[in-house]
mmCIF file of C-alpha atoms in Angstrom:
data_model
loop_
_atom_site.group_PDB
_atom_site.id
_atom_site.type_symbol
_atom_site.label_atom_id
_atom_site.label_comp_id
_atom_site.label_asym_id
_atom_site.label_seq_id
_atom_site.Cartn_x
_atom_site.Cartn_y
_atom_site.Cartn_z
ATOM 1 C CA MET K 1 0.006 0.086 -0.043
ATOM 2 C CA LEU K 2 2.919 2.330 0.960
ATOM 3 C CA ALA K 3 4.597 1.995 -2.535
ATOM 4 C CA ILE K 4 1.323 2.308 -3.935
ATOM 5 C CA VAL K 5 1.290 5.987 -2.484
ATOM 6 C CA ILE K 6 4.583 6.318 -3.279
ATOM 7 C CA LEU K 7 4.067 5.830 -7.084
ATOM 8 C CA LEU K 8 1.215 7.833 -6.970
ATOM 9 C CA SER K 9 2.543 11.032 -5.046
ATOM 10 C CA GLY K 10 5.789 10.306 -7.947
ATOM 11 C CA GLY K 11 3.066 10.797 -10.520
ATOM 12 C CA ALA K 12 1.538 13.880 -9.161
ATOM 13 C CA ILE K 13 4.867 15.669 -8.598
ATOM 14 C CA TRP K 14 5.994 14.776 -12.212
ATOM 15 C CA TYR K 15 2.463 15.873 -13.680
ATOM 16 C CA TYR K 16 2.894 18.837 -11.520
ATOM 17 C CA LYS K 17 6.564 19.669 -13.122
ATOM 18 C CA ARG K 18 5.069 19.051 -16.536
ATOM 19 C CA LEU K 19 1.876 21.453 -16.048
ATOM 20 C CA SER K 20 4.370 24.126 -14.924
ATOM 21 C CA ASN K 21 6.150 24.196 -18.295
ATOM 22 C CA LEU K 22 3.071 26.085 -19.591
ATOM 23 C CA ASP K 23 5.324 26.798 -23.070
ATOM 24 C CA LYS K 24 5.814 23.238 -23.806
ATOM 25 C CA VAL K 25 2.079 22.151 -22.823
ATOM 26 C CA LEU K 26 0.888 24.999 -25.119
ATOM 27 C CA GLY K 27 2.798 23.437 -28.021
ATOM 28 C CA ILE K 28 2.981 26.776 -29.925
ATOM 29 C CA ASP K 29 5.673 26.470 -32.565
ATOM 30 C CA TRP K 30 7.067 29.947 -32.067
ATOM 31 C CA THR K 31 9.597 30.168 -35.052
ATOM 32 C CA ALA K 32 7.243 28.993 -37.500
ATOM 33 C CA GLU K 33 4.570 31.837 -36.068
ATOM 34 C CA GLN K 34 6.970 34.676 -36.199
ATOM 35 C CA GLU K 35 7.310 33.856 -40.028
ATOM 36 C CA ASP K 36 3.998 34.499 -40.552
ATOM 37 C CA ILE K 37 4.646 38.269 -39.244
ATOM 38 C CA SER K 38 7.281 40.505 -40.903
ATOM 39 C CA ASN K 39 8.403 41.854 -36.814
ATOM 40 C CA LYS K 40 9.863 39.202 -34.553
ATOM 41 C CA PHE K 41 8.417 39.122 -31.136
ATOM 42 C CA GLU K 42 10.710 39.565 -28.122
ATOM 43 C CA ASP K 43 8.777 37.868 -25.464
ATOM 44 C CA LYS K 44 6.917 34.483 -25.966
ATOM 45 C CA VAL K 45 3.054 36.202 -25.759
ATOM 46 C CA VAL K 46 -0.226 33.754 -26.073
ATOM 47 C CA ASN K 47 -3.134 35.558 -27.465
ATOM 48 C CA ILE K 48 -6.711 33.737 -26.469
ATOM 49 C CA LEU K 49 -9.996 34.939 -28.366
ATOM 50 C CA LEU K 50 -13.131 35.139 -25.601
ATOM 51 C CA MET K 51 -16.717 35.254 -27.434
ATOM 52 C CA GLY K 52 -19.544 35.356 -25.543
ATOM 53 C CA PHE K 53 -22.530 34.977 -27.742
ATOM 54 C CA ASP K 54 -25.904 36.296 -27.300
ATOM 55 C CA ARG K 55 -27.603 33.203 -27.048
ATOM 56 C CA ASN K 56 -30.017 31.114 -24.740
ATOM 57 C CA GLN K 57 -32.697 28.825 -24.887
ATOM 58 C CA ALA K 58 -35.570 31.868 -25.147
ATOM 59 C CA ARG K 59 -33.612 33.028 -28.183
ATOM 60 C CA ASP K 60 -33.458 29.178 -29.841
ATOM 61 C CA GLU K 61 -36.817 29.323 -30.469
ATOM 62 C CA ILE K 62 -36.581 32.641 -32.920
ATOM 63 C CA TYR K 63 -33.209 32.689 -34.299
ATOM 64 C CA SER K 64 -31.322 29.566 -36.171
ATOM 65 C CA VAL K 65 -27.731 32.175 -36.007
ATOM 66 C CA TYR K 66 -25.986 34.327 -33.481
ATOM 67 C CA ARG K 67 -23.802 37.295 -32.628
ATOM 68 C CA PRO K 68 -20.920 37.623 -30.164
ATOM 69 C CA ASP K 69 -21.975 40.101 -28.141
ATOM 70 C CA THR K 70 -18.688 40.258 -26.472
ATOM 71 C CA LEU K 71 -15.158 39.860 -27.902
ATOM 72 C CA MET K 72 -11.915 39.855 -25.706
ATOM 73 C CA VAL K 73 -8.197 38.825 -26.953
ATOM 74 C CA VAL K 74 -6.415 38.174 -23.489
ATOM 75 C CA ALA K 75 -2.578 38.311 -24.225
ATOM 76 C CA ILE K 76 -0.767 36.682 -21.937
ATOM 77 C CA ASN K 77 3.002 37.111 -21.654
ATOM 78 C CA LEU K 78 4.727 33.979 -20.543
ATOM 79 C CA GLU K 79 7.936 35.578 -19.406
ATOM 80 C CA THR K 80 6.810 38.689 -17.386
ATOM 81 C CA ALA K 81 3.273 37.317 -16.494
ATOM 82 C CA GLN K 82 1.706 40.400 -17.694
ATOM 83 C CA VAL K 83 -2.202 40.220 -19.196
ATOM 84 C CA ASP K 84 -3.540 42.619 -21.340
ATOM 85 C CA ILE K 85 -7.214 42.201 -22.173
ATOM 86 C CA VAL K 86 -8.135 43.995 -25.376
ATOM 87 C CA SER K 87 -11.941 44.555 -25.872
ATOM 88 C CA ILE K 88 -13.641 45.039 -29.247
ATOM 89 C CA PRO K 89 -17.073 47.110 -29.497
ATOM 90 C CA ARG K 90 -19.296 44.646 -31.159
ATOM 91 C CA ASP K 91 -20.325 47.682 -33.404
ATOM 92 C CA THR K 92 -16.903 48.229 -34.849
ATOM 93 C CA LEU K 93 -16.894 48.627 -38.428
ATOM 94 C CA VAL K 94 -14.195 46.305 -39.920
ATOM 95 C CA THR K 95 -13.066 44.591 -42.909
ATOM 96 C CA ILE K 96 -14.899 40.640 -43.179
ATOM 97 C CA HIS K 97 -12.445 37.575 -43.669
ATOM 98 C CA ASN K 98 -13.323 36.402 -47.041
ATOM 99 C CA ARG K 99 -15.432 39.334 -48.286
ATOM 100 C CA LYS K 100 -14.709 42.562 -49.968
ATOM 101 C CA GLY K 101 -16.588 44.912 -47.746
ATOM 102 C CA LYS K 102 -16.555 45.962 -43.968
ATOM 103 C CA ASP K 103 -19.517 45.301 -41.838
ATOM 104 C CA LYS K 104 -19.712 45.242 -37.489
ATOM 105 C CA ILE K 105 -17.319 43.121 -36.219
ATOM 106 C CA ASN K 106 -19.638 40.764 -34.565
ATOM 107 C CA HIS K 107 -21.478 40.003 -38.003
ATOM 108 C CA ALA K 108 -18.089 38.418 -39.176
ATOM 109 C CA TYR K 109 -19.500 34.910 -37.757
ATOM 110 C CA TYR K 110 -22.937 35.260 -39.872
ATOM 111 C CA TYR K 111 -20.676 35.641 -43.459
ATOM 112 C CA GLY K 112 -18.844 32.723 -42.632
ATOM 113 C CA TRP K 113 -22.495 30.348 -41.498
ATOM 114 C CA ASP K 114 -24.606 31.476 -44.366
ATOM 115 C CA TYR K 115 -24.511 28.749 -46.884
ATOM 116 C CA LYS K 116 -25.587 31.366 -49.348
ATOM 117 C CA LEU K 117 -22.187 33.080 -49.224
ATOM 118 C CA THR K 118 -19.990 30.127 -48.975
ATOM 119 C CA GLY K 119 -21.357 27.286 -51.004
ATOM 120 C CA VAL K 120 -21.400 24.577 -48.416
ATOM 121 C CA SER K 121 -24.453 21.934 -47.485
ATOM 122 C CA GLU K 122 -27.624 24.032 -45.937
ATOM 123 C CA GLU K 123 -27.813 20.794 -43.768
ATOM 124 C CA ASP K 124 -24.202 20.560 -43.016
ATOM 125 C CA HIS K 125 -24.307 22.549 -39.834
ATOM 126 C CA GLU K 126 -20.912 21.108 -38.135
ATOM 127 C CA GLU K 127 -18.902 22.789 -41.419
ATOM 128 C CA ARG K 128 -21.380 25.689 -41.119
ATOM 129 C CA HIS K 129 -20.453 26.856 -37.660
ATOM 130 C CA ARG K 130 -16.638 25.745 -38.391
ATOM 131 C CA LEU K 131 -16.389 28.665 -41.244
ATOM 132 C CA GLY K 132 -18.490 31.002 -38.804
ATOM 133 C CA LEU K 133 -15.732 30.626 -35.940
ATOM 134 C CA GLU K 134 -13.023 30.934 -38.488
ATOM 135 C CA SER K 135 -14.774 33.777 -40.116
ATOM 136 C CA GLN K 136 -14.916 35.571 -36.841
ATOM 137 C CA ILE K 137 -11.368 34.825 -35.617
ATOM 138 C CA GLU K 138 -9.761 35.481 -38.688
ATOM 139 C CA THR K 139 -12.092 39.412 -38.923
ATOM 140 C CA VAL K 140 -10.557 39.832 -34.842
ATOM 141 C CA ARG K 141 -7.047 38.837 -36.090
ATOM 142 C CA LYS K 142 -7.089 41.140 -38.988
ATOM 143 C CA VAL K 143 -8.367 44.387 -36.533
ATOM 144 C CA LEU K 144 -5.171 43.733 -34.513
ATOM 145 C CA LYS K 145 -2.647 43.459 -37.330
ATOM 146 C CA GLY K 146 -2.645 40.086 -37.747
ATOM 147 C CA ILE K 147 -1.798 38.836 -34.275
ATOM 148 C CA PRO K 148 -1.935 35.268 -34.240
ATOM 149 C CA ILE K 149 -4.817 33.968 -32.275
ATOM 150 C CA HIS K 150 -3.876 30.513 -30.746
ATOM 151 C CA PHE K 151 -6.625 29.371 -29.313
ATOM 152 C CA TYR K 152 -10.826 30.654 -28.667
ATOM 153 C CA ILE K 153 -12.954 29.766 -26.004
ATOM 154 C CA SER K 154 -16.892 30.485 -26.492
ATOM 155 C CA VAL K 155 -19.729 30.971 -24.636
ATOM 156 C CA ASP K 156 -23.510 31.727 -24.625
ATOM 157 C CA MET K 157 -25.449 33.365 -22.048
ATOM 158 C CA GLU K 158 -26.929 30.076 -20.614
ATOM 159 C CA SER K 159 -23.062 28.796 -19.640
ATOM 160 C CA VAL K 160 -22.066 31.864 -18.045
ATOM 161 C CA ARG K 161 -24.981 32.039 -15.487
ATOM 162 C CA GLU K 162 -24.130 28.692 -14.577
ATOM 163 C CA LEU K 163 -20.049 29.313 -14.585
ATOM 164 C CA VAL K 164 -20.739 31.781 -12.267
ATOM 165 C CA ASP K 165 -22.961 29.812 -9.629
ATOM 166 C CA ILE K 166 -20.683 26.705 -9.939
ATOM 167 C CA MET K 167 -18.131 29.385 -8.765
ATOM 168 C CA GLY K 168 -19.916 30.304 -5.999
ATOM 169 C CA GLY K 169 -20.901 34.083 -7.574
ATOM 170 C CA VAL K 170 -18.907 37.476 -7.229
ATOM 171 C CA TYR K 171 -18.489 39.714 -4.574
ATOM 172 C CA TYR K 172 -18.860 43.467 -6.666
ATOM 173 C CA ASP K 173 -19.276 47.222 -5.761
ATOM 174 C CA VAL K 174 -22.417 47.500 -8.444
ATOM 175 C CA GLU K 175 -21.703 51.681 -9.464
ATOM 176 C CA ARG K 176 -25.528 52.390 -10.490
ATOM 177 C CA ASN K 177 -28.713 50.313 -10.146
ATOM 178 C CA VAL K 178 -28.888 48.100 -13.336
ATOM 179 C CA ARG K 179 -32.704 48.163 -14.848
ATOM 180 C CA ALA K 180 -34.791 46.315 -17.621
ATOM 181 C CA LEU K 181 -36.045 48.236 -20.389
ATOM 182 C CA ASN K 182 -39.430 48.598 -18.485
ATOM 183 C CA GLY K 183 -37.478 50.139 -15.916
ATOM 184 C CA ARG K 184 -37.766 46.602 -13.532
ATOM 185 C CA LEU K 185 -34.837 46.843 -10.747
ATOM 186 C CA LEU K 186 -32.316 43.746 -11.788
ATOM 187 C CA ILE K 187 -29.750 44.424 -9.367
ATOM 188 C CA GLU K 188 -29.632 47.371 -6.781
ATOM 189 C CA LYS K 189 -26.324 49.628 -6.844
ATOM 190 C CA GLY K 190 -23.737 48.783 -3.958
ATOM 191 C CA TYR K 191 -21.415 46.000 -2.896
ATOM 192 C CA GLN K 192 -22.583 42.810 -3.270
ATOM 193 C CA LYS K 193 -22.775 39.064 -4.109
ATOM 194 C CA LEU K 194 -23.890 38.353 -7.403
ATOM 195 C CA ASN K 195 -25.373 35.091 -8.698
ATOM 196 C CA GLY K 196 -24.827 33.903 -12.432
ATOM 197 C CA GLN K 197 -28.170 35.920 -13.482
ATOM 198 C CA GLN K 198 -27.111 38.699 -11.623
ATOM 199 C CA PHE K 199 -23.565 38.775 -13.469
ATOM 200 C CA LEU K 200 -25.299 38.341 -16.590
ATOM 201 C CA TYR K 201 -27.415 40.975 -16.105
ATOM 202 C CA TYR K 202 -24.380 43.238 -15.350
ATOM 203 C CA VAL K 203 -22.302 42.490 -18.165
ATOM 204 C CA ARG K 204 -24.941 42.706 -20.679
ATOM 205 C CA ASN K 205 -26.466 45.721 -19.482
ATOM 206 C CA ARG K 206 -26.667 48.309 -22.622
ATOM 207 C CA ASN K 207 -28.021 51.304 -20.238
ATOM 208 C CA PHE K 208 -25.403 53.683 -21.249
ATOM 209 C CA SER K 209 -24.812 56.654 -23.284
ATOM 210 C CA GLU K 210 -21.743 55.856 -24.972
ATOM 211 C CA TYR K 211 -22.990 53.290 -26.653
ATOM 212 C CA ASP K 212 -20.656 49.926 -25.999
ATOM 213 C CA TYR K 213 -18.171 51.689 -24.228
ATOM 214 C CA GLY K 214 -19.792 51.656 -20.791
ATOM 215 C CA ARG K 215 -20.651 48.238 -21.201
ATOM 216 C CA VAL K 216 -17.467 47.342 -21.963
ATOM 217 C CA GLN K 217 -15.607 49.307 -19.361
ATOM 218 C CA ASN K 218 -17.647 46.996 -16.906
ATOM 219 C CA GLN K 219 -16.806 43.655 -18.253
ATOM 220 C CA GLN K 220 -13.315 44.163 -18.050
ATOM 221 C CA LYS K 221 -13.316 45.082 -14.686
ATOM 222 C CA ILE K 222 -15.840 42.854 -12.893
ATOM 223 C CA LEU K 223 -13.618 40.420 -14.925
ATOM 224 C CA ILE K 224 -10.629 41.155 -13.096
ATOM 225 C CA SER K 225 -12.286 41.580 -10.016
ATOM 226 C CA ALA K 226 -13.602 38.129 -10.325
ATOM 227 C CA PHE K 227 -9.919 36.869 -11.238
ATOM 228 C CA GLN K 228 -8.698 38.243 -7.771
ATOM 229 C CA GLN K 229 -11.239 36.139 -5.851
ATOM 230 C CA PHE K 230 -11.061 32.639 -7.665
ATOM 231 C CA LYS K 231 -7.169 33.475 -7.296
ATOM 232 C CA SER K 232 -7.193 34.209 -3.682
ATOM 233 C CA SER K 233 -9.724 31.659 -3.074
ATOM 234 C CA GLY K 234 -7.885 28.703 -5.248
ATOM 235 C CA LYS K 235 -10.801 28.413 -7.377
ATOM 236 C CA LEU K 236 -8.879 28.602 -10.527
ATOM 237 C CA LEU K 237 -7.375 25.265 -10.045
ATOM 238 C CA LYS K 238 -10.784 24.133 -10.402
ATOM 239 C CA ALA K 239 -10.646 25.142 -13.849
ATOM 240 C CA PRO K 240 -10.070 21.476 -15.235
ATOM 241 C CA GLN K 241 -12.844 20.042 -13.074
ATOM 242 C CA ILE K 242 -15.443 23.054 -14.243
ATOM 243 C CA TYR K 243 -14.527 22.397 -18.022
ATOM 244 C CA LEU K 244 -15.461 18.455 -17.904
ATOM 245 C CA SER K 245 -18.511 19.559 -16.018
ATOM 246 C CA MET K 246 -19.446 22.372 -18.246
ATOM 247 C CA ARG K 247 -17.652 20.395 -21.758
ATOM 248 C CA ASN K 248 -21.155 20.524 -23.955
ATOM 249 C CA LYS K 249 -21.523 24.435 -22.705
ATOM 250 C CA ILE K 250 -18.500 25.572 -23.533
ATOM 251 C CA GLU K 251 -16.392 25.372 -26.556
ATOM 252 C CA THR K 252 -12.616 25.360 -27.169
ATOM 253 C CA ASN K 253 -9.913 24.311 -28.876
ATOM 254 C CA LEU K 254 -7.911 24.329 -25.650
ATOM 255 C CA ASN K 255 -7.466 20.586 -24.415
ATOM 256 C CA LEU K 256 -8.285 19.589 -20.546
ATOM 257 C CA GLU K 257 -4.271 19.403 -20.000
ATOM 258 C CA GLN K 258 -4.020 23.100 -21.316
ATOM 259 C CA ILE K 259 -6.498 24.173 -19.212
ATOM 260 C CA ALA K 260 -4.966 23.120 -16.597
ATOM 261 C CA ALA K 261 -1.534 24.412 -17.100
ATOM 262 C CA LEU K 262 -2.916 27.904 -17.897
ATOM 263 C CA ALA K 263 -4.835 27.605 -14.836
ATOM 264 C CA LEU K 264 -1.835 26.853 -12.884
ATOM 265 C CA PHE K 265 0.019 29.712 -14.433
ATOM 266 C CA ALA K 266 -2.933 32.026 -13.612
ATOM 267 C CA ALA K 267 -2.987 30.757 -9.643
ATOM 268 C CA GLN K 268 1.049 31.273 -9.211
ATOM 269 C CA LYS K 269 2.377 33.918 -11.062
ATOM 270 C CA ILE K 270 -0.482 36.459 -12.391
ATOM 271 C CA GLN K 271 -1.306 39.132 -10.365
ATOM 272 C CA PRO K 272 -4.166 41.385 -10.528
ATOM 273 C CA GLU K 273 -2.375 44.385 -10.483
ATOM 274 C CA SER K 274 -0.542 43.082 -13.780
ATOM 275 C CA ILE K 275 -3.898 43.027 -15.509
ATOM 276 C CA ASN K 276 -3.808 45.518 -18.125
ATOM 277 C CA SER K 277 -7.338 46.312 -19.667
ATOM 278 C CA HIS K 278 -7.343 48.277 -23.367
ATOM 279 C CA PHE K 279 -10.105 49.432 -25.066
ATOM 280 C CA LEU K 280 -10.026 49.824 -29.117
ATOM 281 C CA GLN K 281 -10.432 53.587 -29.119
ATOM 282 C CA GLY K 282 -12.502 55.137 -31.699
ATOM 283 C CA LYS K 283 -16.332 56.907 -32.106
ATOM 284 C CA TYR K 284 -19.932 56.091 -32.837
ATOM 285 C CA GLU K 285 -21.713 57.201 -35.762
ATOM 286 C CA ILE K 286 -24.646 56.668 -37.558
ATOM 287 C CA GLY K 287 -24.810 56.608 -40.913
ATOM 288 C CA ARG K 288 -24.756 53.520 -44.267
ATOM 289 C CA LEU K 289 -21.659 51.796 -45.393
ATOM 290 C CA HIS K 290 -23.359 51.904 -49.186
ATOM 291 C CA HIS K 291 -25.948 53.173 -51.166
ATOM 292 C CA GLY K 292 -28.211 50.290 -51.118
ATOM 293 C CA GLN K 293 -28.354 50.183 -47.383
ATOM 294 C CA THR K 294 -32.030 51.258 -46.852
ATOM 295 C CA SER K 295 -32.003 52.207 -42.973
ATOM 296 C CA ASN K 296 -29.399 53.693 -40.758
ATOM 297 C CA ASN K 297 -27.353 52.633 -38.659
ATOM 298 C CA ILE K 298 -24.888 52.835 -35.834
ATOM 299 C CA TYR K 299 -21.053 52.016 -36.460
ATOM 300 C CA TYR K 300 -17.654 52.190 -34.390
ATOM 301 C CA LEU K 301 -15.349 53.417 -36.156
ATOM 302 C CA MET K 302 -12.031 52.642 -34.637
ATOM 303 C CA ASP K 303 -9.602 55.608 -34.240
ATOM 304 C CA GLN K 304 -6.583 54.332 -36.778
ATOM 305 C CA LYS K 305 -3.475 55.879 -35.026
ATOM 306 C CA SER K 306 -4.310 54.552 -31.651
ATOM 307 C CA ARG K 307 -5.169 50.469 -33.256
ATOM 308 C CA THR K 308 -1.610 50.779 -35.117
ATOM 309 C CA GLN K 309 -0.186 51.818 -31.370
ATOM 310 C CA LEU K 310 -2.301 49.954 -29.173
ATOM 311 C CA VAL K 311 -0.604 46.686 -31.084
ATOM 312 C CA TYR K 312 2.779 48.035 -31.024
ATOM 313 C CA ASP K 313 2.612 48.296 -27.419
ATOM 314 C CA ILE K 314 1.252 44.745 -26.528
ATOM 315 C CA TRP K 315 2.740 42.626 -29.358
ATOM 316 C CA GLY K 316 5.609 44.792 -30.613
ATOM 317 C CA ILE K 317 3.978 44.848 -34.294
ATOM 318 C CA GLU K 318 4.982 47.509 -36.523
ATOM 319 C CA SER K 319 2.509 48.666 -38.667
ATOM 320 C CA GLU K 320 1.118 51.476 -41.424
ATOM 321 C CA ILE K 321 -1.775 53.491 -40.082
ATOM 322 C CA GLU K 322 -4.562 52.730 -42.176
ATOM 323 C CA ALA K 323 -7.461 55.566 -43.911
ATOM 324 C CA GLN K 324 -9.725 56.231 -41.378
ATOM 325 C CA ASP K 325 -13.398 54.806 -42.473
ATOM 326 C CA LYS K 326 -16.074 56.930 -43.033
ATOM 327 C CA LEU K 327 -19.920 56.440 -43.563
ATOM 328 C CA LEU K 328 -22.183 57.919 -46.188
ATOM 329 C CA PRO K 329 -24.672 60.360 -45.001
ATOM 330 C CA LYS K 330 -27.334 58.907 -42.887
ATOM 331 C CA LEU K 331 -31.052 58.781 -44.467
ATOM 332 C CA PRO K 332 -33.067 61.262 -43.279
ATOM 333 C CA ASN K 333 -36.410 60.695 -41.034
ATOM 334 C CA GLU K 334 -34.985 57.375 -40.264
ATOM 335 C CA LYS K 335 -35.042 55.886 -36.674
ATOM 336 C CA GLU K 336 -31.535 56.394 -35.345
ATOM 337 C CA GLU K 337 -31.355 53.957 -32.089
ATOM 338 C CA LYS K 338 -32.568 50.245 -32.211
ATOM 339 C CA ASP K 339 -34.442 48.940 -29.662
ATOM 340 C CA GLU K 340 -32.041 46.475 -27.461
ATOM 341 C CA ASN K 341 -34.103 43.456 -28.031
ATOM 342 C CA GLU K 342 -34.366 43.905 -31.652
ATOM 343 C CA TYR K 343 -31.660 41.265 -33.318
ATOM 344 C CA ASP K 344 -29.554 44.063 -35.603
ATOM 345 C CA ARG K 345 -29.292 42.200 -39.063
ATOM 346 C CA PRO K 346 -25.985 42.197 -41.009
ATOM 347 C CA GLN K 347 -26.839 45.270 -43.192
ATOM 348 C CA MET K 348 -24.917 42.851 -46.193
ATOM 349 C CA LEU K 349 -21.545 43.643 -47.934
ATOM 350 C CA GLU K 350 -21.729 45.905 -51.203
ATOM 351 C CA SER K 351 -20.398 42.970 -52.777
ATOM 352 C CA ASP K 352 -23.000 40.846 -51.501
ATOM 353 C CA THR K 353 -25.858 42.745 -51.858
ATOM 354 C CA GLU K 354 -27.271 40.009 -55.031
ATOM 355 C CA GLN K 355 -27.801 38.103 -51.588
ATOM 356 C CA PRO K 356 -31.477 38.547 -50.028
ATOM 357 C CA ILE K 357 -30.867 39.450 -46.827
ATOM 358 C CA PRO K 358 -31.903 36.723 -43.928
ATOM 359 C CA SER K 359 -35.549 36.906 -42.620
ATOM 360 C CA ASP K 360 -34.543 34.466 -39.510
ATOM 361 C CA GLY K 361 -33.044 37.215 -37.260
ATOM 362 C CA SER K 362 -29.598 37.257 -38.307
#
């Protein structure tokens, strides 16, 4: 019996040492990666794209395709343990992967998913989903000047709620009351413990004059606060166990060992004060993408100089400053702002105008 305990202990020590070598467990070929980008990285930075899709059970009865309501790239420096979180507003006007024109970044999934635009079989749901994810990931990559996206994690609203409940909730000082569109109080302001549903209400709240800017700031702050709490309580190390219990609700290309290694690295080396949050600078404007667009829409136009500087500051990649995007003037007598519950369809790129605009909520 003692021999078995010794063997098991030795195995645990060996596995702990293996997980501690995060670079090896992640399996990234840094040399090959740098051949794809003209600038060499001074440090090893792992980039993980977080996507929060606006899907839940109620919407399943209405819609067949969804958008990533939240897009964040988490850059983890393996040498310094510094973390940079870059949030990209969902309305950001960008060049869509494999398309000739531009649209909102959170519509990129649709352009890969739609069989009419990709030529795959309508019934091949697995391939359509794969192409949707590829379109979204590659579109984000191009926005950040071609940085590699090594891994992605995709969740929906139900998953976020369940995940927070499993972790035991999050203590947070809510800045002001959060209300539903009809005025019903959802969360009262003040320091309190948020359960999964309250956490979801908070991170999805768009009741800000700055459109998505205030919401993104709140998301970053509460995520950093949650990280600090989970780290101090030791719950970060339960990440592999939690993933196993929710693997049918969380989609990622990270394997279980990589999740365990990242959790160990975060618990041991990443400090809350070493996490920097960033927001892709720009401004909101109302207008149209092309003359065929029959209604006004709200777009977030990136400040190209700030975008270029941000990529250099985090990843050390030098690139040219692109021309500022411009919209066509807005149509007169058009409703400028959409109801929060109205599903904002892709406006269709000018090169795709021969395709019908979908009527299934996409």
